[in-house]
Tab-separated table of C-alpha atoms in Angstrom:
chain	number	residue	atom	x	y	z
A	1	UNK	CA	28.972	13.919	-96.608
A	2	UNK	CA	25.167	14.427	-96.727
A	3	UNK	CA	24.764	12.087	-99.699
A	4	UNK	CA	27.179	9.577	-98.188
A	5	UNK	CA	25.002	9.415	-95.068
A	6	UNK	CA	21.692	9.341	-96.965
A	7	UNK	CA	22.823	6.402	-99.103
A	8	UNK	CA	24.191	4.414	-96.184
A	9	UNK	CA	27.714	4.756	-97.564
A	10	UNK	CA	26.826	3.294	-100.983
A	11	UNK	CA	27.838	6.601	-102.535
A	12	UNK	CA	31.415	7.001	-101.350
A	13	UNK	CA	33.805	9.496	-102.979
A	14	UNK	CA	36.740	8.255	-100.872
A	15	UNK	CA	37.356	5.065	-102.873
A	16	UNK	CA	40.060	6.343	-105.202
A	17	UNK	CA	42.614	3.884	-103.837
A	18	UNK	CA	40.390	0.901	-104.620
A	19	UNK	CA	39.705	2.225	-108.118
A	20	UNK	CA	43.430	2.644	-108.728
A	21	UNK	CA	44.211	-0.938	-107.716
A	22	UNK	CA	44.374	-3.172	-110.779
A	23	UNK	CA	43.494	-0.401	-113.231
A	24	UNK	CA	46.385	0.311	-115.631
A	25	UNK	CA	44.987	3.786	-116.363
A	26	UNK	CA	45.466	4.938	-112.772
A	27	UNK	CA	48.542	5.482	-110.630
A	28	UNK	CA	48.765	2.749	-107.978
A	29	UNK	CA	48.837	3.607	-104.281
A	30	UNK	CA	51.198	1.806	-101.932
A	31	UNK	CA	49.509	0.279	-98.897
A	32	UNK	CA	45.859	-0.529	-98.311
A	33	UNK	CA	43.650	2.432	-97.448
A	34	UNK	CA	40.985	1.816	-94.775
A	35	UNK	CA	37.373	1.604	-95.958
A	36	UNK	CA	35.591	3.795	-93.452
A	37	UNK	CA	34.196	6.428	-95.802
A	38	UNK	CA	34.320	9.900	-94.307
A	39	UNK	CA	35.821	8.517	-91.100
A	40	UNK	CA	39.244	9.215	-92.575
A	41	UNK	CA	38.331	12.731	-93.694
A	42	UNK	CA	38.211	15.959	-91.708
A	43	UNK	CA	35.733	18.505	-93.068
A	44	UNK	CA	35.758	22.152	-92.027
A	45	UNK	CA	32.658	23.869	-93.414
A	46	UNK	CA	33.632	27.328	-92.146
A	47	UNK	CA	37.076	27.209	-93.731
A	48	UNK	CA	35.837	25.229	-96.771
A	49	UNK	CA	38.666	22.735	-96.377
A	50	UNK	CA	39.005	18.956	-96.576
A	51	UNK	CA	41.916	17.128	-94.944
A	52	UNK	CA	42.894	13.489	-95.274
A	53	UNK	CA	43.721	11.869	-91.955
A	54	UNK	CA	45.399	9.004	-93.814
A	55	UNK	CA	47.699	9.807	-96.784
A	56	UNK	CA	46.650	6.559	-98.507
A	57	UNK	CA	43.110	7.858	-98.992
A	58	UNK	CA	42.285	9.200	-102.422
A	59	UNK	CA	39.179	10.997	-103.625
A	60	UNK	CA	37.298	9.970	-106.747
A	61	UNK	CA	34.393	12.251	-107.654
A	62	UNK	CA	33.292	10.297	-110.718
A	63	UNK	CA	29.964	9.478	-109.078
A	64	UNK	CA	28.932	13.097	-108.629
A	65	UNK	CA	31.151	15.500	-110.615
A	66	UNK	CA	29.153	15.522	-113.855
A	67	UNK	CA	25.893	16.165	-112.042
A	68	UNK	CA	27.441	18.978	-110.012
A	69	UNK	CA	28.928	20.549	-113.155
A	70	UNK	CA	25.545	20.360	-114.926
A	71	UNK	CA	23.854	22.062	-111.963
A	72	UNK	CA	26.445	24.859	-112.028
A	73	UNK	CA	25.991	25.328	-115.772
A	74	UNK	CA	22.214	25.475	-115.324
A	75	UNK	CA	22.575	28.152	-112.636
A	76	UNK	CA	24.743	30.277	-114.925
A	77	UNK	CA	22.274	29.972	-117.803
A	78	UNK	CA	19.306	30.841	-115.586
A	79	UNK	CA	21.114	33.922	-114.252
A	80	UNK	CA	21.731	34.969	-117.867
A	81	UNK	CA	18.017	34.699	-118.628
A	82	UNK	CA	18.126	31.464	-120.618
A	83	UNK	CA	14.823	29.615	-120.237
A	84	UNK	CA	15.256	26.750	-122.696
A	85	UNK	CA	18.343	24.528	-122.771
A	86	UNK	CA	19.485	20.938	-122.454
A	87	UNK	CA	22.763	20.478	-120.597
A	88	UNK	CA	24.302	17.111	-121.410
A	89	UNK	CA	27.082	15.788	-119.171
A	90	UNK	CA	28.527	13.073	-121.351
A	91	UNK	CA	25.893	10.291	-121.599
A	92	UNK	CA	25.223	10.011	-117.866
A	93	UNK	CA	23.946	13.336	-116.483
A	94	UNK	CA	21.393	15.744	-117.953
A	95	UNK	CA	19.695	18.972	-116.838
A	96	UNK	CA	16.702	20.312	-118.765
A	97	UNK	CA	15.639	23.951	-118.614
A	98	UNK	CA	12.139	24.421	-119.947
A	99	UNK	CA	11.189	22.466	-123.070
A	100	UNK	CA	12.259	22.702	-126.724
A	101	UNK	CA	10.206	25.055	-128.928
A	102	UNK	CA	6.900	23.542	-129.982
A	103	UNK	CA	7.178	20.573	-127.632
A	104	UNK	CA	5.967	19.848	-124.116
A	105	UNK	CA	9.200	18.243	-122.906
A	106	UNK	CA	12.647	17.009	-123.847
A	107	UNK	CA	12.580	13.361	-124.965
A	108	UNK	CA	15.557	11.574	-123.402
A	109	UNK	CA	16.537	8.160	-124.742
A	110	UNK	CA	17.898	5.882	-122.023
A	111	UNK	CA	19.432	2.511	-122.850
A	112	UNK	CA	18.148	-0.239	-120.587
A	113	UNK	CA	14.986	1.688	-119.625
A	114	UNK	CA	11.829	-0.348	-120.239
A	115	UNK	CA	9.986	2.556	-121.894
A	116	UNK	CA	13.055	3.538	-123.990
A	117	UNK	CA	12.492	7.299	-123.543
A	118	UNK	CA	11.532	9.553	-120.660
A	119	UNK	CA	10.225	13.122	-120.790
A	120	UNK	CA	12.135	15.823	-118.947
A	121	UNK	CA	11.239	19.472	-118.344
A	122	UNK	CA	12.807	21.733	-115.707
A	123	UNK	CA	14.502	18.762	-114.101
A	124	UNK	CA	17.568	16.543	-113.983
A	125	UNK	CA	18.402	12.943	-114.782
A	126	UNK	CA	21.381	10.678	-114.155
A	127	UNK	CA	22.177	7.088	-115.065
A	128	UNK	CA	24.748	4.713	-113.625
A	129	UNK	CA	25.837	1.241	-114.645
A	130	UNK	CA	28.690	-1.178	-114.086
A	131	UNK	CA	28.612	-1.910	-117.824
A	132	UNK	CA	31.450	-0.463	-119.869
A	133	UNK	CA	33.986	1.709	-118.121
A	134	UNK	CA	37.057	0.405	-119.933
A	135	UNK	CA	39.958	-1.400	-118.319
A	136	UNK	CA	39.521	-2.218	-114.675
A	137	UNK	CA	35.884	-1.205	-114.483
A	138	UNK	CA	34.686	2.006	-112.866
A	139	UNK	CA	32.215	1.101	-110.104
A	140	UNK	CA	33.349	-0.239	-106.739
A	141	UNK	CA	31.517	-1.794	-103.827
A	142	UNK	CA	32.731	0.658	-101.142
A	143	UNK	CA	32.367	-1.965	-98.412
A	144	UNK	CA	34.411	-4.761	-99.999
A	145	UNK	CA	36.537	-2.847	-102.496
A	146	UNK	CA	35.460	-5.251	-105.268
A	147	UNK	CA	34.464	-4.058	-108.713
A	148	UNK	CA	30.817	-4.569	-109.587
A	149	UNK	CA	29.818	-7.253	-112.074
A	150	UNK	CA	29.379	-5.581	-115.475
A	151	UNK	CA	26.100	-7.492	-115.958
A	152	UNK	CA	24.613	-5.942	-112.820
A	153	UNK	CA	21.452	-3.859	-113.298
A	154	UNK	CA	22.032	-0.128	-113.528
A	155	UNK	CA	19.942	2.751	-112.218
A	156	UNK	CA	18.361	5.979	-113.433
A	157	UNK	CA	17.319	8.719	-111.028
A	158	UNK	CA	15.168	11.732	-111.945
A	159	UNK	CA	14.731	14.845	-109.803
A	160	UNK	CA	15.509	18.553	-109.498
A	161	UNK	CA	19.224	18.288	-108.675
A	162	UNK	CA	21.643	16.566	-111.054
A	163	UNK	CA	24.110	16.337	-108.169
A	164	UNK	CA	21.684	14.294	-106.069
A	165	UNK	CA	20.536	12.251	-109.074
A	166	UNK	CA	24.136	11.382	-109.914
A	167	UNK	CA	25.018	10.234	-106.401
A	168	UNK	CA	21.818	8.258	-105.926
A	169	UNK	CA	22.120	6.534	-109.326
A	170	UNK	CA	25.548	5.317	-108.246
A	171	UNK	CA	24.241	4.223	-104.839
A	172	UNK	CA	21.313	2.279	-106.317
A	173	UNK	CA	23.600	0.527	-108.777
A	174	UNK	CA	25.781	-0.543	-105.855
A	175	UNK	CA	22.942	-1.507	-103.487
A	176	UNK	CA	20.167	-2.573	-105.872
A	177	UNK	CA	16.469	-1.789	-105.554
A	178	UNK	CA	15.426	-4.449	-103.055
A	179	UNK	CA	17.066	-3.297	-99.830
A	180	UNK	CA	17.017	-0.507	-97.276
A	181	UNK	CA	19.025	1.926	-99.402
A	182	UNK	CA	16.298	2.055	-102.073
A	183	UNK	CA	13.699	2.695	-99.376
A	184	UNK	CA	15.706	5.723	-98.212
A	185	UNK	CA	15.449	7.412	-101.621
A	186	UNK	CA	14.155	10.957	-100.916
A	187	UNK	CA	10.580	11.701	-102.090
A	188	UNK	CA	11.942	14.429	-104.378
A	189	UNK	CA	13.708	11.758	-106.459
A	190	UNK	CA	12.429	8.865	-108.567
A	191	UNK	CA	14.554	5.794	-109.166
A	192	UNK	CA	14.287	3.342	-112.072
A	193	UNK	CA	16.047	0.044	-112.656
A	194	UNK	CA	18.008	-0.239	-115.915
A	195	UNK	CA	18.504	-3.685	-117.420
A	196	UNK	CA	21.732	-3.632	-119.393
A	197	UNK	CA	21.531	-7.304	-120.430
A	198	UNK	CA	24.650	-8.091	-122.436
A	199	UNK	CA	25.301	-4.436	-123.270
A	200	UNK	CA	28.578	-2.822	-122.281
A	201	UNK	CA	27.284	0.674	-122.939
A	202	UNK	CA	24.720	2.480	-120.778
A	203	UNK	CA	23.920	6.067	-121.611
A	204	UNK	CA	21.283	8.778	-121.692
A	205	UNK	CA	20.987	11.083	-124.669
A	206	UNK	CA	18.485	13.447	-126.230
A	207	UNK	CA	16.299	11.543	-128.661
A	208	UNK	CA	17.018	12.868	-132.176
A	209	UNK	CA	14.130	14.422	-134.074
A	210	UNK	CA	13.584	16.847	-136.925
A	211	UNK	CA	12.373	19.581	-134.566
A	212	UNK	CA	15.343	19.225	-132.218
A	213	UNK	CA	17.835	19.209	-135.108
A	214	UNK	CA	16.245	22.402	-136.481
A	215	UNK	CA	16.460	24.003	-133.033
A	216	UNK	CA	20.082	22.910	-132.711
A	217	UNK	CA	20.993	24.518	-136.018
A	218	UNK	CA	19.230	27.746	-135.041
A	219	UNK	CA	21.234	27.951	-131.831
A	220	UNK	CA	24.530	27.269	-133.613
A	221	UNK	CA	23.897	29.888	-136.290
A	222	UNK	CA	22.847	32.603	-133.850
């Protein structure tokens, strides 16, 4: 709910019904669910419960789940004493702990980014784009219920929390960089426009290098 409010509703995890409509991979929902974000949800922080006030509402956590999972994995590694690791959440969310041996930072290749690569150390990164996504698309305008144009510019957000980066990357892809939503980006985060051009694939991945491959083999052997 915090990220939903911060992004002016552009990050909305209660759009599962709209995503299901017209997508053969998802089970359809009978009836039209209202588009009022968390207005149809009852949250109880003390009991740690969430209740739908309308049975037609459906959650979809695709805009935040990978970032949250990466943050949890990072916490577990830090508690275990791991100081150097790159947690990769499937081409869209990354958490870096420390830097690889002999290097100042992790070099992350990001398609659509004007500088091609970005350095990351003790931080998180997330990308979002309407490009790709398979049948039916995967990004929705939460206010209209329409799928975003696949040629629309994507977004990359860098910060300390992969959860926040994930949600804000989605929000900036929905809202763009010219309006009020972009101006509300917290000072702890940095947002970058990604130009996907004609590409249908937007992803972030560790830039391959001899040193990183050697480090990878060392980790696998040990």
